[in-house]
Short mmCIF file of C-alpha atoms (C1' of nucleotides) in Angstrom, two decimals:
data_model
loop_
_atom_site.label_atom_id
_atom_site.label_comp_id
_atom_site.label_asym_id
_atom_site.label_seq_id
_atom_site.Cartn_x
_atom_site.Cartn_y
_atom_site.Cartn_z
CA UNK A 999 -60.64 -97.13 -29.85
CA UNK A 1000 -56.93 -97.65 -30.48
CA UNK A 1001 -55.95 -95.37 -33.37
CA UNK A 1002 -53.77 -96.88 -36.10
CA UNK A 1003 -51.20 -95.26 -38.35
CA UNK A 1004 -53.69 -94.87 -41.16
CA UNK A 1005 -56.17 -93.22 -38.85
CA UNK A 1006 -53.60 -90.80 -37.50
CA UNK A 1007 -52.62 -89.87 -41.04
CA UNK A 1008 -56.22 -89.14 -41.99
CA UNK A 1009 -56.69 -87.00 -38.93
CA UNK A 1010 -53.50 -85.12 -39.68
CA UNK A 1011 -54.57 -84.60 -43.27
CA UNK A 1012 -57.84 -83.11 -42.10
CA UNK A 1013 -56.18 -80.68 -39.71
CA UNK A 1014 -53.44 -79.43 -42.01
CA UNK A 1015 -55.79 -79.25 -44.98
CA UNK A 1016 -58.34 -77.28 -43.02
CA UNK A 1017 -55.61 -74.97 -41.71
CA UNK A 1018 -54.43 -74.23 -45.22
CA UNK A 1019 -57.91 -73.46 -46.48
CA UNK A 1020 -58.59 -71.22 -43.52
CA UNK A 1021 -55.40 -69.28 -44.07
CA UNK A 1022 -56.26 -68.72 -47.69
CA UNK A 1023 -59.86 -67.70 -47.44
CA UNK A 1024 -60.66 -67.30 -43.77
CA UNK A 1025 -62.03 -69.70 -41.21
CA UNK A 1026 -65.54 -68.27 -41.23
CA UNK A 1027 -66.18 -69.02 -44.89
CA UNK A 1028 -64.46 -72.40 -44.89
CA UNK A 1029 -67.08 -75.12 -44.68
CA UNK A 1030 -66.73 -78.80 -44.03
CA UNK A 1031 -67.43 -79.84 -47.61
CA UNK A 1032 -64.46 -77.82 -48.80
CA UNK A 1033 -62.25 -79.43 -46.19
CA UNK A 1034 -63.44 -82.89 -47.22
CA UNK A 1035 -62.83 -82.21 -50.89
CA UNK A 1036 -59.38 -80.72 -50.26
CA UNK A 1037 -58.29 -83.62 -48.08
CA UNK A 1038 -60.00 -86.45 -49.98
CA UNK A 1039 -61.95 -87.56 -46.95
CA UNK A 1040 -65.61 -87.95 -46.13
CA UNK A 1041 -68.05 -86.67 -43.55
CA UNK A 1042 -67.92 -89.81 -41.47
CA UNK A 1043 -64.16 -89.61 -41.18
CA UNK A 1044 -64.26 -86.03 -40.02
CA UNK A 1045 -66.90 -86.79 -37.41
CA UNK A 1046 -65.04 -89.94 -36.46
CA UNK A 1047 -61.95 -88.00 -35.46
CA UNK A 1048 -63.79 -84.88 -34.31
CA UNK A 1049 -67.00 -85.93 -32.56
CA UNK A 1050 -67.72 -82.25 -31.87
CA UNK A 1051 -67.66 -81.62 -35.60
CA UNK A 1052 -66.66 -78.22 -36.83
CA UNK A 1053 -65.97 -76.88 -33.34
CA UNK A 1054 -63.53 -79.65 -32.56
CA UNK A 1055 -61.80 -79.28 -35.88
CA UNK A 1056 -61.35 -75.57 -35.26
CA UNK A 1057 -59.71 -76.26 -31.92
CA UNK A 1058 -57.35 -78.77 -33.55
CA UNK A 1059 -56.52 -76.33 -36.33
CA UNK A 1060 -55.81 -73.66 -33.72
CA UNK A 1061 -53.32 -75.91 -31.93
CA UNK A 1062 -51.75 -76.83 -35.23
CA UNK A 1063 -51.32 -73.23 -36.31
CA UNK A 1064 -49.85 -72.29 -32.96
CA UNK A 1065 -47.15 -74.87 -33.56
CA UNK A 1066 -46.55 -73.47 -37.02
CA UNK A 1067 -46.01 -70.01 -35.60
CA UNK A 1068 -43.47 -71.25 -33.09
CA UNK A 1069 -41.82 -73.54 -35.60
CA UNK A 1070 -41.33 -70.71 -38.06
CA UNK A 1071 -39.17 -68.91 -35.49
CA UNK A 1072 -36.96 -71.90 -34.80
CA UNK A 1073 -34.18 -72.30 -34.04
CA UNK A 1074 -33.47 -68.66 -33.19
CA UNK A 1075 -36.31 -68.19 -30.75
CA UNK A 1076 -34.78 -70.73 -28.39
CA UNK A 1077 -31.50 -68.92 -27.96
CA UNK A 1078 -31.71 -65.15 -28.14
CA UNK A 1079 -28.60 -64.55 -26.07
CA UNK A 1080 -26.56 -62.49 -28.53
CA UNK A 1081 -27.17 -59.54 -30.82
CA UNK A 1082 -26.38 -61.84 -33.70
CA UNK A 1083 -29.12 -64.31 -32.79
CA UNK A 1084 -31.62 -61.49 -32.30
CA UNK A 1085 -30.78 -60.20 -35.77
CA UNK A 1086 -31.16 -63.67 -37.22
CA UNK A 1087 -34.48 -64.09 -35.47
CA UNK A 1088 -35.63 -60.76 -36.85
CA UNK A 1089 -34.50 -61.75 -40.33
CA UNK A 1090 -36.25 -65.09 -40.07
CA UNK A 1091 -39.52 -63.51 -39.00
CA UNK A 1092 -39.43 -61.03 -41.85
CA UNK A 1093 -38.51 -63.69 -44.39
CA UNK A 1094 -41.36 -65.84 -43.17
CA UNK A 1095 -43.90 -63.10 -43.69
CA UNK A 1096 -42.46 -62.06 -47.03
CA UNK A 1097 -42.96 -65.65 -48.09
CA UNK A 1098 -46.45 -66.20 -46.76
CA UNK A 1099 -47.72 -62.66 -47.11
CA UNK A 1100 -51.31 -62.43 -45.99
CA UNK A 1101 -51.68 -66.18 -45.79
CA UNK A 1102 -49.79 -66.49 -42.54
CA UNK A 1103 -50.91 -68.63 -39.62
CA UNK A 1104 -50.75 -65.68 -37.23
CA UNK A 1105 -53.36 -63.81 -39.14
CA UNK A 1106 -56.01 -66.47 -38.93
CA UNK A 1107 -55.09 -67.17 -35.32
CA UNK A 1108 -55.58 -63.65 -34.04
CA UNK A 1109 -58.49 -62.68 -36.19
CA UNK A 1110 -60.65 -65.76 -36.39
CA UNK A 1111 -59.50 -68.94 -34.72
CA UNK A 1112 -58.64 -67.24 -31.44
CA UNK A 1113 -62.19 -65.97 -31.05
CA UNK A 1114 -63.99 -69.06 -32.27
CA UNK A 1115 -64.36 -70.61 -28.81
CA UNK A 1116 -63.10 -70.17 -25.25
CA UNK A 1117 -60.96 -73.25 -25.73
CA UNK A 1118 -59.31 -71.87 -28.86
CA UNK A 1119 -58.77 -68.60 -27.08
CA UNK A 1120 -56.87 -70.36 -24.33
CA UNK A 1121 -54.69 -72.09 -26.87
CA UNK A 1122 -53.82 -68.81 -28.55
CA UNK A 1123 -53.14 -67.19 -25.19
CA UNK A 1124 -50.80 -70.07 -24.48
CA UNK A 1125 -48.91 -69.17 -27.63
CA UNK A 1126 -48.52 -65.59 -26.47
CA UNK A 1127 -47.24 -66.75 -23.09
CA UNK A 1128 -44.68 -69.12 -24.59
CA UNK A 1129 -43.61 -66.48 -27.04
CA UNK A 1130 -43.31 -63.75 -24.47
CA UNK A 1131 -41.38 -66.16 -22.26
CA UNK A 1132 -38.87 -66.91 -24.97
CA UNK A 1133 -38.40 -63.23 -25.71
CA UNK A 1134 -38.00 -62.47 -22.00
CA UNK A 1135 -35.37 -65.18 -21.68
CA UNK A 1136 -33.54 -63.58 -24.58
CA UNK A 1137 -33.65 -60.09 -23.08
CA UNK A 1138 -32.52 -61.46 -19.74
CA UNK A 1139 -29.63 -63.28 -21.40
CA UNK A 1140 -28.56 -60.09 -23.12
CA UNK A 1141 -28.49 -58.35 -19.75
CA UNK A 1142 -26.51 -61.13 -18.13
CA UNK A 1143 -24.06 -61.05 -21.02
CA UNK A 1144 -23.62 -57.35 -20.45
CA UNK A 1145 -24.73 -56.62 -24.00
CA UNK A 1146 -27.41 -54.15 -22.88
CA UNK A 1147 -27.94 -51.85 -19.94
CA UNK A 1148 -28.98 -53.84 -16.86
CA UNK A 1149 -31.95 -51.64 -15.97
CA UNK A 1150 -33.77 -52.54 -19.17
CA UNK A 1151 -37.23 -53.77 -18.10
CA UNK A 1152 -37.26 -57.39 -19.21
CA UNK A 1153 -40.98 -58.08 -19.38
CA UNK A 1154 -41.91 -54.72 -20.92
CA UNK A 1155 -39.25 -55.05 -23.57
CA UNK A 1156 -40.43 -58.53 -24.49
CA UNK A 1157 -44.02 -57.36 -24.60
CA UNK A 1158 -43.16 -54.46 -26.85
CA UNK A 1159 -41.49 -56.77 -29.32
CA UNK A 1160 -44.37 -59.22 -29.28
CA UNK A 1161 -46.85 -56.40 -29.76
CA UNK A 1162 -44.78 -55.01 -32.61
CA UNK A 1163 -44.99 -58.31 -34.46
CA UNK A 1164 -48.74 -58.47 -33.92
CA UNK A 1165 -49.26 -54.96 -35.19
CA UNK A 1166 -47.00 -55.56 -38.13
CA UNK A 1167 -48.92 -58.65 -39.12
CA UNK A 1168 -52.23 -56.82 -38.85
CA UNK A 1169 -50.96 -54.08 -41.13
CA UNK A 1170 -49.43 -56.60 -43.49
CA UNK A 1171 -52.75 -58.34 -43.85
CA UNK A 1172 -54.60 -55.08 -44.27
CA UNK A 1173 -52.30 -53.29 -46.67
CA UNK A 1174 -50.08 -55.99 -48.11
CA UNK A 1175 -47.06 -53.90 -47.12
CA UNK A 1176 -44.28 -55.39 -45.05
CA UNK A 1177 -42.79 -52.03 -44.11
CA UNK A 1178 -44.95 -51.67 -41.01
CA UNK A 1179 -43.57 -54.84 -39.48
CA UNK A 1180 -40.05 -53.99 -40.54
CA UNK A 1181 -40.10 -50.47 -39.17
CA UNK A 1182 -41.72 -51.33 -35.88
CA UNK A 1183 -39.40 -54.24 -35.27
CA UNK A 1184 -36.46 -51.87 -35.77
CA UNK A 1185 -37.94 -49.41 -33.31
CA UNK A 1186 -38.67 -51.94 -30.61
CA UNK A 1187 -35.41 -53.84 -31.00
CA UNK A 1188 -33.42 -50.63 -30.75
CA UNK A 1189 -32.74 -51.01 -26.98
CA UNK A 1190 -31.23 -54.42 -27.69
CA UNK A 1191 -29.37 -53.88 -30.93
CA UNK A 1192 -28.48 -50.21 -30.80
CA UNK A 1193 -29.03 -48.18 -33.95
CA UNK A 1194 -31.62 -49.83 -36.19
CA UNK A 1195 -31.05 -50.87 -39.79
CA UNK A 1196 -27.66 -52.28 -38.86
CA UNK A 1197 -28.66 -55.58 -40.39
CA UNK A 1198 -31.29 -56.46 -42.91
CA UNK B 630 -86.48 -42.43 -54.45
CA UNK B 631 -85.93 -39.27 -52.41
CA UNK B 632 -85.21 -40.38 -48.85
CA UNK B 633 -87.07 -38.60 -46.06
CA UNK B 634 -86.02 -37.81 -42.51
CA UNK B 635 -87.78 -40.85 -41.13
CA UNK B 636 -86.12 -43.08 -43.68
CA UNK B 637 -82.68 -41.72 -42.90
CA UNK B 638 -83.28 -42.30 -39.20
CA UNK B 639 -84.26 -45.91 -39.82
CA UNK B 640 -81.19 -46.48 -41.93
CA UNK B 641 -78.98 -44.93 -39.28
CA UNK B 642 -80.59 -47.07 -36.58
CA UNK B 643 -79.83 -50.19 -38.60
CA UNK B 644 -76.18 -49.29 -39.10
CA UNK B 645 -75.37 -48.25 -35.55
CA UNK B 646 -77.38 -51.12 -34.08
CA UNK B 647 -75.62 -53.64 -36.28
CA UNK B 648 -72.25 -52.12 -35.43
CA UNK B 649 -72.93 -52.47 -31.72
CA UNK B 650 -73.98 -56.09 -32.02
CA UNK B 651 -70.96 -56.90 -34.13
CA UNK B 652 -68.60 -55.34 -31.63
CA UNK B 653 -70.12 -57.33 -28.81
CA UNK B 654 -70.30 -60.75 -30.35
CA UNK B 655 -68.49 -60.56 -33.67
CA UNK B 656 -69.72 -59.87 -37.18
CA UNK B 657 -69.66 -63.48 -38.30
CA UNK B 658 -72.23 -64.67 -35.77
CA UNK B 659 -74.45 -61.61 -36.01
CA UNK B 660 -77.43 -62.43 -38.19
CA UNK B 661 -80.02 -60.19 -39.71
CA UNK B 662 -82.78 -61.25 -37.34
CA UNK B 663 -80.74 -60.07 -34.38
CA UNK B 664 -80.15 -56.74 -36.06
CA UNK B 665 -83.84 -56.36 -36.80
CA UNK B 666 -84.83 -57.19 -33.24
CA UNK B 667 -82.22 -54.86 -31.76
CA UNK B 668 -83.22 -51.97 -33.97
CA UNK B 669 -86.98 -52.54 -34.03
CA UNK B 670 -87.09 -52.81 -37.78
CA UNK B 671 -88.16 -55.46 -40.25
CA UNK B 672 -86.67 -57.37 -43.12
CA UNK B 673 -88.22 -55.21 -45.78
CA UNK B 674 -86.75 -52.09 -44.26
CA UNK B 675 -83.28 -53.55 -44.17
CA UNK B 676 -83.49 -54.67 -47.78
CA UNK B 677 -85.07 -51.37 -48.71
CA UNK B 678 -82.02 -49.44 -47.54
CA UNK B 679 -79.48 -52.12 -48.37
CA UNK B 680 -80.53 -53.84 -51.59
CA UNK B 681 -77.42 -55.98 -51.37
CA UNK B 682 -78.62 -57.28 -48.05
CA UNK B 683 -76.10 -58.43 -45.52
CA UNK B 684 -73.12 -57.51 -47.71
CA UNK B 685 -74.28 -53.93 -48.12
CA UNK B 686 -75.00 -53.59 -44.43
CA UNK B 687 -71.50 -54.81 -43.62
CA UNK B 688 -69.99 -52.17 -45.87
CA UNK B 689 -72.08 -49.47 -44.21
CA UNK B 690 -71.11 -50.72 -40.76
CA UNK B 691 -67.48 -50.67 -41.80
CA UNK B 692 -67.69 -47.03 -42.83
CA UNK B 693 -69.50 -46.20 -39.62
CA UNK B 694 -66.90 -47.90 -37.44
CA UNK B 695 -64.08 -46.17 -39.29
CA UNK B 696 -65.64 -42.86 -38.32
CA UNK B 697 -65.93 -44.01 -34.72
CA UNK B 698 -62.23 -44.83 -34.61
CA UNK B 699 -61.25 -41.40 -35.91
CA UNK B 700 -63.82 -39.64 -33.75
CA UNK B 701 -62.46 -41.31 -30.62
CA UNK B 702 -59.11 -39.63 -31.22
CA UNK B 703 -60.54 -36.17 -31.67
CA UNK B 704 -59.63 -33.46 -31.13
CA UNK B 705 -56.01 -34.37 -30.41
CA UNK B 706 -55.38 -36.26 -33.64
CA UNK B 707 -55.88 -33.09 -35.65
CA UNK B 708 -53.16 -31.11 -33.94
CA UNK B 709 -50.19 -33.15 -32.77
CA UNK B 710 -47.76 -30.26 -32.90
CA UNK B 711 -46.56 -30.26 -29.29
CA UNK B 712 -45.37 -32.86 -26.78
CA UNK B 713 -48.38 -31.93 -24.70
CA UNK B 714 -50.85 -32.73 -27.44
CA UNK B 715 -49.09 -36.03 -28.18
CA UNK B 716 -49.38 -36.95 -24.51
CA UNK B 717 -53.03 -36.01 -24.50
CA UNK B 718 -53.62 -38.05 -27.62
CA UNK B 719 -51.88 -41.04 -26.02
CA UNK B 720 -53.96 -40.62 -22.86
CA UNK B 721 -57.14 -40.38 -24.90
CA UNK B 722 -56.37 -43.55 -26.83
CA UNK B 723 -55.62 -45.49 -23.66
CA UNK B 724 -58.70 -44.17 -21.91
CA UNK B 725 -60.81 -45.16 -24.89
CA UNK B 726 -59.60 -48.73 -24.82
CA UNK B 727 -59.85 -48.99 -21.04
CA UNK B 728 -63.45 -47.98 -21.46
CA UNK B 729 -64.39 -50.23 -24.33
CA UNK B 730 -62.02 -53.10 -23.59
CA UNK B 731 -62.48 -55.84 -26.12
CA UNK B 732 -65.60 -54.28 -27.56
CA UNK B 733 -63.75 -51.62 -29.52
CA UNK B 734 -64.51 -50.70 -33.12
CA UNK B 735 -60.90 -51.28 -34.14
CA UNK B 736 -61.08 -54.91 -33.18
CA UNK B 737 -64.04 -55.76 -35.38
CA UNK B 738 -62.63 -53.64 -38.18
CA UNK B 739 -59.30 -55.38 -38.43
CA UNK B 740 -60.42 -58.88 -37.67
CA UNK B 741 -63.75 -59.24 -39.40
CA UNK B 742 -65.21 -56.29 -41.23
CA UNK B 743 -62.01 -55.45 -43.09
CA UNK B 744 -61.88 -58.87 -44.64
CA UNK B 745 -65.58 -59.27 -45.38
CA UNK B 746 -65.33 -57.85 -48.91
CA UNK B 747 -62.90 -55.99 -51.17
CA UNK B 748 -65.01 -52.88 -50.72
CA UNK B 749 -64.80 -53.06 -46.93
CA UNK B 750 -61.11 -53.66 -47.19
CA UNK B 751 -60.68 -50.45 -49.15
CA UNK B 752 -62.61 -48.53 -46.54
CA UNK B 753 -60.40 -49.85 -43.76
CA UNK B 754 -57.30 -49.09 -45.77
CA UNK B 755 -58.60 -45.56 -46.14
CA UNK B 756 -58.73 -45.34 -42.36
CA UNK B 757 -55.11 -46.38 -42.08
CA UNK B 758 -54.08 -43.81 -44.67
CA UNK B 759 -55.93 -40.97 -42.94
CA UNK B 760 -54.56 -42.06 -39.60
CA UNK B 761 -51.01 -42.37 -40.82
CA UNK B 762 -51.35 -38.99 -42.50
CA UNK B 763 -52.46 -37.31 -39.28
CA UNK B 764 -49.60 -38.90 -37.35
CA UNK B 765 -47.13 -37.87 -40.04
CA UNK B 766 -48.38 -34.30 -39.89
CA UNK B 767 -47.83 -34.40 -36.15
CA UNK B 768 -44.29 -35.72 -36.42
CA UNK B 769 -43.51 -33.15 -39.08
CA UNK B 770 -44.87 -30.37 -36.89
CA UNK B 771 -42.70 -31.52 -34.02
CA UNK B 772 -39.68 -31.30 -36.28
CA UNK B 773 -40.59 -27.85 -37.54
CA UNK B 774 -41.09 -26.68 -33.97
CA UNK B 775 -37.65 -27.94 -33.14
CA UNK B 776 -39.04 -30.24 -30.48
CA UNK B 777 -37.32 -33.31 -31.93
CA UNK B 778 -34.20 -34.02 -33.95
CA UNK B 779 -34.75 -33.03 -37.58
CA UNK B 780 -33.46 -36.28 -39.06
CA UNK B 781 -36.26 -38.29 -37.49
CA UNK B 782 -37.87 -40.24 -40.36
CA UNK B 783 -41.39 -38.86 -40.52
CA UNK B 784 -43.20 -41.68 -42.30
CA UNK B 785 -41.45 -44.48 -40.45
CA UNK B 786 -42.12 -42.90 -37.10
CA UNK B 787 -45.79 -42.47 -37.92
CA UNK B 788 -46.01 -46.06 -39.14
CA UNK B 789 -44.39 -47.38 -35.99
CA UNK B 790 -46.92 -45.60 -33.85
CA UNK B 791 -49.83 -46.81 -35.93
CA UNK B 792 -48.52 -50.35 -35.85
CA UNK B 793 -48.03 -50.12 -32.10
CA UNK B 794 -51.69 -49.25 -31.64
CA UNK B 795 -52.75 -52.13 -33.87
CA UNK B 796 -50.60 -54.60 -32.02
CA UNK B 797 -51.73 -53.29 -28.68
CA UNK B 798 -55.36 -53.70 -29.64
CA UNK B 799 -54.77 -57.24 -30.86
CA UNK B 800 -53.14 -58.16 -27.57
CA UNK B 801 -55.85 -56.38 -25.62
CA UNK B 802 -58.50 -58.41 -27.36
CA UNK B 803 -56.57 -61.62 -26.91
CA UNK B 804 -55.48 -61.26 -23.32
CA UNK B 805 -57.68 -58.55 -21.87
CA UNK B 806 -54.54 -56.77 -20.70
CA UNK B 807 -53.95 -53.14 -21.58
CA UNK B 808 -50.26 -53.25 -20.71
CA UNK B 809 -49.20 -54.30 -24.19
CA UNK B 810 -50.70 -51.21 -25.76
CA UNK B 811 -49.37 -49.00 -23.00
CA UNK B 812 -45.84 -50.33 -23.13
CA UNK B 813 -45.52 -50.33 -26.88
CA UNK B 814 -46.93 -46.83 -27.17
CA UNK B 815 -44.29 -45.67 -24.71
CA UNK B 816 -41.57 -47.35 -26.72
CA UNK B 817 -42.63 -45.95 -30.06
CA UNK B 818 -43.37 -42.46 -28.77
CA UNK B 819 -39.98 -42.27 -27.12
CA UNK B 820 -38.32 -40.44 -30.04
CA UNK B 821 -41.00 -37.76 -29.78
CA UNK B 822 -41.48 -37.43 -26.04
CA UNK B 823 -38.11 -38.41 -24.67
CA UNK B 824 -38.07 -40.73 -21.68
CA UNK B 825 -41.31 -42.71 -21.48
CA UNK B 826 -43.70 -42.74 -18.54
CA UNK B 827 -43.37 -38.99 -18.19
CA UNK B 828 -47.14 -38.68 -18.29
CA UNK B 829 -49.88 -41.19 -17.65
"C1'" DG C 173 -107.57 -33.21 -49.43
"C1'" DG C 174 -106.25 -36.35 -52.86
"C1'" DA C 175 -102.72 -38.97 -55.07
"C1'" DC C 176 -98.37 -40.86 -55.56
"C1'" DA C 177 -93.92 -42.20 -53.85
"C1'" DG C 178 -91.55 -43.56 -50.10
"C1'" DC C 179 -91.88 -46.49 -46.08
"C1'" DT C 180 -93.22 -50.54 -43.14
"C1'" DG C 181 -94.69 -55.35 -41.52
"C1'" DG C 182 -94.29 -59.97 -41.71
"C1'" DA C 183 -95.22 -64.36 -44.07
"C1'" DC C 184 -92.87 -67.27 -47.22
"C1'" DG C 185 -89.33 -69.93 -50.13
"C1'" DC C 186 -85.06 -71.73 -50.84
"C1'" DC C 187 -80.75 -73.70 -50.01
"C1'" DA C 188 -76.32 -74.18 -47.88
"C1'" DC C 189 -74.35 -76.30 -44.28
"C1'" DG C 190 -73.59 -78.94 -40.02
"C1'" DG C 191 -74.55 -83.20 -38.29
"C1'" DT C 192 -76.51 -88.40 -38.30
"C1'" DC C 193 -76.58 -93.06 -39.74
"C1'" DC C 194 -75.39 -97.44 -41.38
"C1'" DA C 195 -73.50 -100.77 -44.50
"C1'" DG C 196 -69.30 -102.38 -45.93
"C1'" DC C 197 -64.07 -102.36 -46.18
"C1'" DC C 198 -59.36 -102.81 -44.44
"C1'" DC C 199 -55.96 -104.18 -41.42
"C1'" DC C 200 -53.98 -105.55 -37.04
"C1'" DG C 201 -53.53 -109.38 -33.70
"C1'" DC C 202 -53.72 -114.11 -32.73
"C1'" DG D 276 -56.54 -117.20 -42.28
"C1'" DC D 277 -60.04 -115.57 -39.60
"C1'" DG D 278 -62.28 -112.68 -36.38
"C1'" DG D 279 -63.29 -108.13 -34.81
"C1'" DG D 280 -62.69 -103.35 -34.26
"C1'" DG D 281 -61.15 -99.36 -36.10
"C1'" DC D 282 -61.89 -97.01 -40.57
"C1'" DT D 283 -64.36 -95.32 -44.78
"C1'" DG D 284 -68.10 -93.79 -48.19
"C1'" DG D 285 -71.95 -91.45 -49.07
"C1'" DA D 286 -76.98 -90.94 -48.73
"C1'" DC D 287 -79.98 -88.55 -45.76
"C1'" DC D 288 -82.11 -85.09 -42.52
"C1'" DG D 289 -83.20 -80.68 -39.95
"C1'" DT D 290 -82.61 -76.12 -39.48
"C1'" DG D 291 -80.97 -71.49 -39.47
"C1'" DG D 292 -80.53 -67.74 -42.11
"C1'" DC D 293 -80.61 -64.85 -46.36
"C1'" DG D 294 -83.38 -62.85 -49.52
"C1'" DT D 295 -88.31 -62.13 -51.93
"C1'" DC D 296 -92.86 -60.50 -52.16
"C1'" DC D 297 -96.87 -57.99 -51.58
"C1'" DA D 298 -100.36 -55.69 -49.12
"C1'" DG D 299 -101.11 -51.80 -46.38
"C1'" DC D 300 -99.62 -47.43 -44.05
"C1'" DT D 301 -97.57 -42.62 -43.94
"C1'" DG D 302 -96.37 -38.31 -45.19
"C1'" DT D 303 -95.15 -35.03 -48.66
"C1'" DC D 304 -96.37 -32.05 -52.44
"C1'" DC D 305 -99.54 -29.63 -55.27
#
DNA sequence: GGACAGCTGGACGCCACGGTCCAGCCCCGC
DNA sequence: GCGGGGCTGGACCGTGGCGTCCAGCTGTCC
């Protein structure tokens, strides 16, 4: 059962194609035939790489989308030790959602993929943990650097920021307006960056 | 086609029963047979009251759940003119989500019902508008009363709070932890209530 | 109390969709 | 260049679930 380069490519095509479709129209209404058509594959290939069928594909798509979410915040997420890098991170996040609008990976993750199975749920929770960890490291670094008051609660601050992004994305998907994300990010980043709106 | 008391009761039973099922297990996996069983009704009744079938029922459930969300914030949402009433509102919201946990109406609204059809989407957007309006009225009242600095941006503040609740609910559903909602509410209410954690 | 309109029950049809199967192709390894 | 195992195509099947239909009941109005 050694998988060759061609096989890996087909599998990859299935996952990314399915992810795209599910972002556009929702996971629930995306059926296998659509995925096959969009990726120029056939039933047997899908079931070859995902013996559990649809369920397995959903899990793979969930993992894939989690990576997309993290990737979209690179490289800033990995080094949030200065006010400048926080501002750049913020800018990058906003730009990303301006670009993708309602078709963002986060949306399908939280609303559909994350609840599709216990396994998928764990994967999404893993995303939140990684994310929160990176934000916490950033807050901690800001404290160590003396850029913010030392009694700032590290975990709570990180959680507020993460929650702000989630809420902003929900409202973006619902209303199409970015202002919710923008405003709330300003509010929650205020302890780190001082007066909001200092940088767009 | 005048509808009688008995008919109205049957219709109501269908809507609230369907809403309950959809909160528990998700709208996508809730089928009509389950709704019929849970509400002691039959196919013909459902299609009698909802000629559009499942789609029409979903719209009705959406409206119903929107009312539940507003109702859960009563009476505080209608008069947020003092720090006390804001604190009571905050406490009420938290209590509500402690109680319902992941089975809250908000969750199914944002993640499933709101995207089930353009009509449902409009209904959910109406909820956000009403909600934001009530919060704005509260912020404005606080300014008029001189309880907060007059240059506080009314709309942005209201939007931050609304977004905080959304994000908190998302994280609650994902992780089962209430702390995200709690923390972010504290952060966003800070401009109105001063130092957070003054009241549980 | 009779008649008509609303209301109810459940059997039935249809089809979309997930999943199975197998015959044949391609490509790596020797 | 040849053998074999991964890889591919597509026909096929079973079923769950939405929606239809009609016969019979109920209850309201005159």
